[in-house]
């Protein structure tokens, strides 16, 4: 069975866009591939998080993915920092990574621009750490968003380079499995297109009914349709797109007809949408709270995940040492 690896940056709570994007793909993939999903806590050090936040953020992410249905019986779920073998491969890969190519990465340049007072070597070598994450399990498929394409290109380059330098056919060349192509694109509520944390337009899985109601009622609309069966402007289409994923077909059709005969009342649509989102979130939200309160269980999942991940990582690193000449 083909091996799939993906890393999750621990940057706060999951929103609906994440759910219908990455999370849904992971849910499907865990049934079809040998999946390893990990929380990239080492990567998060490039922005110097507070010590007390490291474990908390990992537990938050873990609770949320488990609540969504990522199943530790099907997929291996672990925390990156529990698998030290990754560091050794990171070191080896860094020996064949050139300063020029690392500096030219747009992700590096962008991060350097964002934090000019902390342009650290971890930031520069972010792509080799990511390559190590992938290659340590000899993964062939990597589900990532479009923003990770250059990092994936680097991972392929490092895999190929290692194979060439040592004259081996050891690392398979990992392919990106673009999430954006398959996923429904969930819009934000501000008419800005995509739901995203940095856009500040998110509905989080952890949001309760009242929070959701407030957010949805504030969503941007227009002055209403004037000609029957007209095309929906983007802000209105956005609300319908959300309805499509959380509401029943009947509800969607009801409001679609109201749009078409120009009798739609956005207040009613928003009320319905808010209540359907709340109903969608509620069971997930309850499970998140349950998992988050059960530190023993989270630790057990992380420990068992790390054991499985280390088994696969050790097998690879043993071979790599031999190839490099450490007999
Ligand atoms: N860089 C990825 C992101 O920002 C996270 C990540 C780290 C990752 N290591 C990985 C993704 C390995 C896929 C495979 O989202």
Coordinates of C-alpha atoms and ligand atoms in Angstrom, one line a residue:
X1 CA 0.0 0.0 0.0
X2 CA 1.2 3.5 -0.8
X3 CA 2.4 5.6 2.0
X4 CA 0.9 9.1 2.6
X5 CA 2.5 11.6 5.0
X6 CA 1.2 15.0 5.9
X7 CA 2.2 17.6 8.5
X8 CA -0.1 19.9 10.3
X9 CA 1.2 23.2 11.6
X10 CA -0.2 23.8 15.1
X11 CA -1.7 27.2 14.4
X12 CA -4.9 27.4 16.3
X13 CA -8.3 26.0 15.9
X14 CA -9.9 24.3 12.9
X15 CA -12.5 26.2 10.9
X16 CA -15.1 25.1 8.4
X17 CA -12.7 25.7 5.5
X18 CA -10.2 23.3 7.1
X19 CA -12.9 20.8 7.7
X20 CA -14.2 20.7 4.2
X21 CA -10.6 20.9 2.8
X22 CA -7.7 19.1 4.5
X23 CA -9.7 17.2 7.1
X24 CA -12.1 15.6 4.7
X25 CA -9.3 14.5 2.5
X26 CA -7.5 13.0 5.4
X27 CA -10.7 11.1 6.4
X28 CA -10.9 9.6 3.0
X29 CA -7.2 8.9 2.7
X30 CA -7.0 7.0 6.0
X31 CA -9.3 4.4 4.5
X32 CA -7.3 4.0 1.3
X33 CA -3.6 4.4 2.1
X34 CA -1.0 3.8 4.8
X35 CA -1.3 7.3 6.4
X36 CA 0.9 9.1 8.8
X37 CA -0.3 12.4 10.0
X38 CA 1.8 14.5 12.4
X39 CA 1.7 17.7 14.3
X40 CA 4.7 19.8 13.1
X41 CA 5.7 21.3 16.4
X42 CA 9.4 21.6 15.4
X43 CA 8.4 23.7 12.4
X44 CA 6.5 26.0 14.7
X45 CA 9.7 27.0 16.5
X46 CA 10.7 29.2 13.5
X47 CA 8.4 31.8 15.0
X48 CA 9.5 31.3 18.6
X49 CA 6.3 30.3 20.4
X50 CA 6.0 30.5 24.2
X51 CA 7.1 27.3 25.9
X52 CA 3.8 26.8 27.6
X53 CA 2.0 26.9 24.2
X54 CA 3.9 24.1 22.6
X55 CA 2.2 21.1 24.2
X56 CA -1.1 23.0 24.5
X57 CA -1.2 23.7 20.8
X58 CA -0.4 20.1 19.9
X59 CA -3.2 18.8 22.2
X60 CA -5.6 21.3 20.7
X61 CA -4.9 20.1 17.2
X62 CA -5.0 16.4 18.3
X63 CA -8.4 16.8 20.0
X64 CA -9.8 18.5 16.9
X65 CA -8.6 16.0 14.4
X66 CA -9.8 13.1 16.5
X67 CA -13.1 14.8 17.0
X68 CA -13.4 15.1 13.2
X69 CA -12.9 11.4 12.8
X70 CA -9.2 10.9 12.2
X71 CA -8.9 7.4 13.6
X72 CA -5.7 6.3 15.3
X73 CA -6.6 2.7 14.4
X74 CA -6.5 3.5 10.7
X75 CA -3.9 6.3 10.5
X76 CA -0.7 6.8 12.5
X77 CA -1.0 10.1 14.3
X78 CA 2.0 11.5 16.1
X79 CA 3.8 14.6 17.2
X80 CA 6.9 15.4 15.1
X81 CA 9.1 16.0 18.2
X82 CA 8.5 12.5 19.4
X83 CA 10.3 11.0 16.4
X84 CA 14.0 12.1 16.8
X85 CA 15.0 10.1 13.7
X86 CA 13.6 13.0 11.7
X87 CA 16.4 15.2 13.1
X88 CA 19.1 12.9 11.9
X89 CA 17.7 12.8 8.4
X90 CA 17.3 16.6 8.6
X91 CA 21.0 16.9 9.3
X92 CA 22.0 14.6 6.5
X93 CA 19.8 16.4 4.0
X94 CA 21.1 19.8 5.1
X95 CA 24.6 18.7 4.1
X96 CA 23.4 18.5 0.5
X97 CA 21.2 21.6 0.5
X98 CA 22.8 24.8 -0.9
X99 CA 22.5 28.2 0.6
X100 CA 21.6 29.8 -2.7
X101 CA 18.6 27.5 -3.4
X102 CA 17.3 27.8 0.1
X103 CA 17.5 31.6 0.0
X104 CA 15.7 31.7 -3.3
X105 CA 12.6 29.9 -1.9
X106 CA 9.7 32.3 -1.9
X107 CA 8.3 30.9 1.4
X108 CA 11.7 31.8 3.0
X109 CA 11.8 35.3 1.5
X110 CA 8.3 35.9 2.6
X111 CA 8.9 34.8 6.2
X112 CA 12.1 36.8 6.3
X113 CA 10.2 39.8 5.3
X114 CA 7.5 39.2 7.9
X115 CA 10.0 38.7 10.8
X116 CA 13.1 40.8 9.8
X117 CA 14.5 40.6 13.3
X118 CA 14.5 36.8 13.4
X119 CA 15.7 35.4 10.1
X120 CA 17.0 32.2 11.7
X121 CA 18.6 29.2 10.1
X122 CA 15.5 27.1 11.0
X123 CA 13.5 29.4 8.7
X124 CA 16.1 28.9 6.0
X125 CA 16.1 25.1 6.3
X126 CA 12.3 24.8 6.8
X127 CA 12.2 22.9 3.4
X128 CA 14.9 20.3 4.5
X129 CA 13.0 19.6 7.7
X130 CA 9.8 19.2 5.7
X131 CA 11.6 16.9 3.2
X132 CA 12.9 14.9 6.2
X133 CA 9.3 14.5 7.5
X134 CA 8.3 13.0 4.2
X135 CA 11.4 11.0 3.3
X136 CA 11.8 9.4 6.7
X137 CA 8.7 7.3 5.9
X138 CA 9.6 7.0 2.1
X139 CA 6.2 8.5 1.4
X140 CA 5.0 8.8 -2.1
X141 CA 1.9 11.0 -1.7
X142 CA 1.7 14.2 0.3
X143 CA -1.6 15.9 0.7
X144 CA -0.8 19.7 0.9
X145 CA -2.3 23.0 -0.1
X146 CA -1.1 24.9 -3.1
X147 CA 1.0 27.2 -0.9
X148 CA 3.3 24.1 -0.2
X149 CA 4.2 23.5 -3.8
X150 CA 7.6 25.0 -3.6
X151 CA 8.4 23.1 -0.4
X152 CA 7.4 19.9 -2.2
X153 CA 9.6 20.8 -5.2
X154 CA 12.5 21.1 -2.7
X155 CA 11.6 17.7 -1.2
X156 CA 11.8 16.1 -4.6
X157 CA 15.0 17.8 -5.3
X158 CA 16.6 16.6 -2.1
X159 CA 15.3 13.0 -2.6
X160 CA 16.7 12.9 -6.2
X161 CA 20.0 14.5 -5.1
X162 CA 20.5 12.0 -2.3
X163 CA 19.8 9.1 -4.7
X164 CA 22.2 10.6 -7.3
X165 CA 25.1 11.5 -4.9
X166 CA 25.1 7.9 -3.5
X167 CA 24.2 6.2 -6.7
X168 CA 21.2 4.5 -5.1
X169 CA 17.5 4.2 -5.9
X170 CA 16.5 4.7 -2.2
X171 CA 14.1 7.5 -1.7
X172 CA 10.9 7.4 -3.8
X173 CA 10.1 10.8 -5.2
X174 CA 7.1 12.2 -3.3
X175 CA 4.2 13.6 -5.2
X176 CA 1.9 16.4 -4.0
X177 CA -1.7 15.4 -3.7
X178 CA -3.2 18.8 -4.1
X179 CA -6.0 19.4 -1.6
X180 CA -7.2 22.5 -3.3
X181 CA -8.1 20.5 -6.4
X182 CA -10.4 18.1 -4.6
X183 CA -11.9 20.1 -1.9
X184 CA -15.0 22.3 -1.9
X185 CA -13.7 25.9 -1.5
X186 CA -15.4 27.3 1.6
X187 CA -15.9 31.0 1.3
X188 CA -15.5 33.5 4.1
X189 CA -18.4 35.6 5.4
X190 CA -16.9 38.9 4.4
X191 CA -17.1 38.5 0.6
X192 CA -13.4 38.1 0.4
X193 CA -13.5 34.6 -1.1
X194 CA -11.8 32.0 1.0
X195 CA -12.3 31.3 4.6
X196 CA -8.9 31.7 6.3
X197 CA -7.5 32.4 9.7
X198 CA -5.4 35.3 8.5
X199 CA -8.5 36.8 6.8
X200 CA -10.3 36.8 10.2
X201 CA -13.5 35.6 8.5
X202 CA -13.7 32.1 10.0
X203 CA -16.4 30.0 11.6
X204 CA -14.5 27.6 13.9
X205 CA -15.6 24.1 14.7
X206 CA -15.4 25.2 18.3
X207 CA -17.8 28.1 17.9
X208 CA -21.0 27.7 19.8
X209 CA -24.5 28.6 18.4
X210 CA -24.5 32.1 19.7
X211 CA -21.1 32.9 18.2
X212 CA -22.1 31.4 14.9
X213 CA -25.3 33.4 14.9
X214 CA -23.5 36.7 15.4
X215 CA -20.9 35.9 12.7
X216 CA -23.5 34.8 10.1
X217 CA -25.8 37.8 10.8
X218 CA -22.9 40.1 10.1
X219 CA -22.2 38.5 6.7
X220 CA -22.0 40.9 3.8
X221 CA -25.1 40.9 1.5
X222 CA -26.4 43.1 -1.3
X223 CA -29.7 44.9 -1.8
X224 CA -31.4 41.9 -3.2
X225 CA -32.3 40.5 -6.6
X226 CA -34.4 42.6 -9.0
X227 CA -34.7 40.3 -12.0
X228 CA -35.9 36.7 -11.7
X229 CA -33.4 33.9 -12.1
X230 CA -30.4 36.2 -12.2
X231 CA -26.9 35.1 -11.4
X232 CA -26.0 35.4 -7.7
X233 CA -23.3 38.0 -6.9
X234 CA -20.3 36.5 -5.0
X235 CA -21.4 37.6 -1.5
X236 CA -24.7 35.8 -2.0
X237 CA -23.2 32.8 -3.7
X238 CA -20.9 32.5 -0.7
X239 CA -23.9 32.0 1.7
X240 CA -25.4 29.5 -0.7
X241 CA -22.1 27.6 -0.9
X242 CA -22.1 27.3 2.9
X243 CA -25.7 26.1 2.8
X244 CA -24.8 23.5 0.3
X245 CA -22.4 21.9 2.7
X246 CA -24.3 22.2 6.0
X247 CA -28.0 22.4 5.2
X248 CA -30.5 19.9 3.7
X249 CA -31.2 19.8 0.0
X250 CA -34.7 21.1 0.7
X251 CA -33.5 24.1 2.6
X252 CA -31.1 24.9 -0.1
X253 CA -33.7 24.6 -2.8
X254 CA -36.2 26.6 -0.8
X255 CA -33.9 29.6 -0.6
X256 CA -32.7 29.1 -4.1
X257 CA -36.3 29.4 -5.3
X258 CA -36.8 32.5 -3.2
X259 CA -33.8 34.0 -4.9
X260 CA -35.0 33.1 -8.3
X261 CA -38.5 34.7 -7.8
X262 CA -36.9 37.7 -6.0
X263 CA -38.8 37.1 -2.7
X264 CA -35.7 36.2 -0.7
X265 CA -35.2 37.7 2.7
X266 CA -31.5 37.6 3.7
X267 CA -32.4 37.7 7.4
X268 CA -34.3 34.5 7.1
X269 CA -31.6 32.8 5.0
X270 CA -29.0 33.9 7.6
X271 CA -31.0 32.6 10.5
X272 CA -31.4 29.3 8.8
X273 CA -27.8 29.1 7.8
X274 CA -26.6 29.9 11.3
X275 CA -28.8 27.3 12.8
X276 CA -27.6 24.7 10.3
X277 CA -24.0 25.5 10.9
X278 CA -24.5 25.3 14.6
X279 CA -26.2 21.9 14.2
X280 CA -23.3 20.7 12.0
X281 CA -20.7 21.9 14.6
X282 CA -22.4 20.7 17.7
X283 CA -21.5 17.0 17.8
X284 CA -17.9 17.8 16.6
X285 CA -17.7 20.6 19.2
X286 CA -18.8 18.2 22.0
X287 CA -16.2 15.6 21.0
X288 CA -13.5 18.2 20.9
X289 CA -14.3 19.2 24.4
X290 CA -14.3 15.6 25.5
X291 CA -11.0 14.8 24.0
X292 CA -9.4 18.0 25.2
X293 CA -10.4 17.2 28.7
X294 CA -8.9 13.7 28.5
X295 CA -5.2 14.4 28.6
X296 CA -4.5 10.7 29.4
X297 CA -6.2 9.6 26.2
X298 CA -4.4 12.3 24.1
X299 CA -1.1 11.2 25.6
X300 CA -1.9 7.6 24.8
X301 CA -2.7 8.3 21.2
X302 CA 0.4 10.4 20.8
X303 CA 2.6 7.7 22.4
X304 CA 1.2 4.9 20.3
X305 CA 1.4 7.0 17.2
X306 CA 5.0 7.9 18.0
X307 CA 5.9 4.2 18.5
X308 CA 4.5 3.3 15.1
X309 CA 6.1 6.3 13.4
X310 CA 9.5 5.5 15.0
X311 CA 9.4 2.0 13.7
X312 CA 9.1 3.2 10.1
X313 CA 11.6 6.0 10.8
X314 CA 14.2 3.7 12.3
X315 CA 14.0 1.4 9.3
X316 CA 14.8 4.3 7.0
X317 CA 17.4 6.0 9.0
X318 CA 19.4 2.7 9.5
X319 CA 19.6 2.3 5.7
X320 CA 20.5 6.0 5.2
X321 CA 23.4 5.7 7.7
X322 CA 24.7 2.7 5.8
X323 CA 24.4 4.4 2.4
X324 CA 26.2 7.5 3.8
X325 CA 29.0 5.4 5.2
X326 CA 28.3 5.0 8.9
X327 CA 28.5 1.3 9.1
Ligands
LIG1 N1 4.8 23.1 5.8 C1 3.4 22.5 6.0 C2 2.5 23.7 6.1 O1 2.9 24.8 6.4 C3 3.4 21.6 7.2 C4 4.3 20.5 7.0 C5 5.5 20.3 7.7 C6 4.2 19.4 6.2 N2 6.1 19.1 7.3 C7 5.3 18.5 6.4 C8 3.2 19.0 5.2 C9 5.4 17.3 5.6 C10 3.4 17.9 4.5 C11 4.5 17.0 4.7 O2 1.3 23.4 6.0

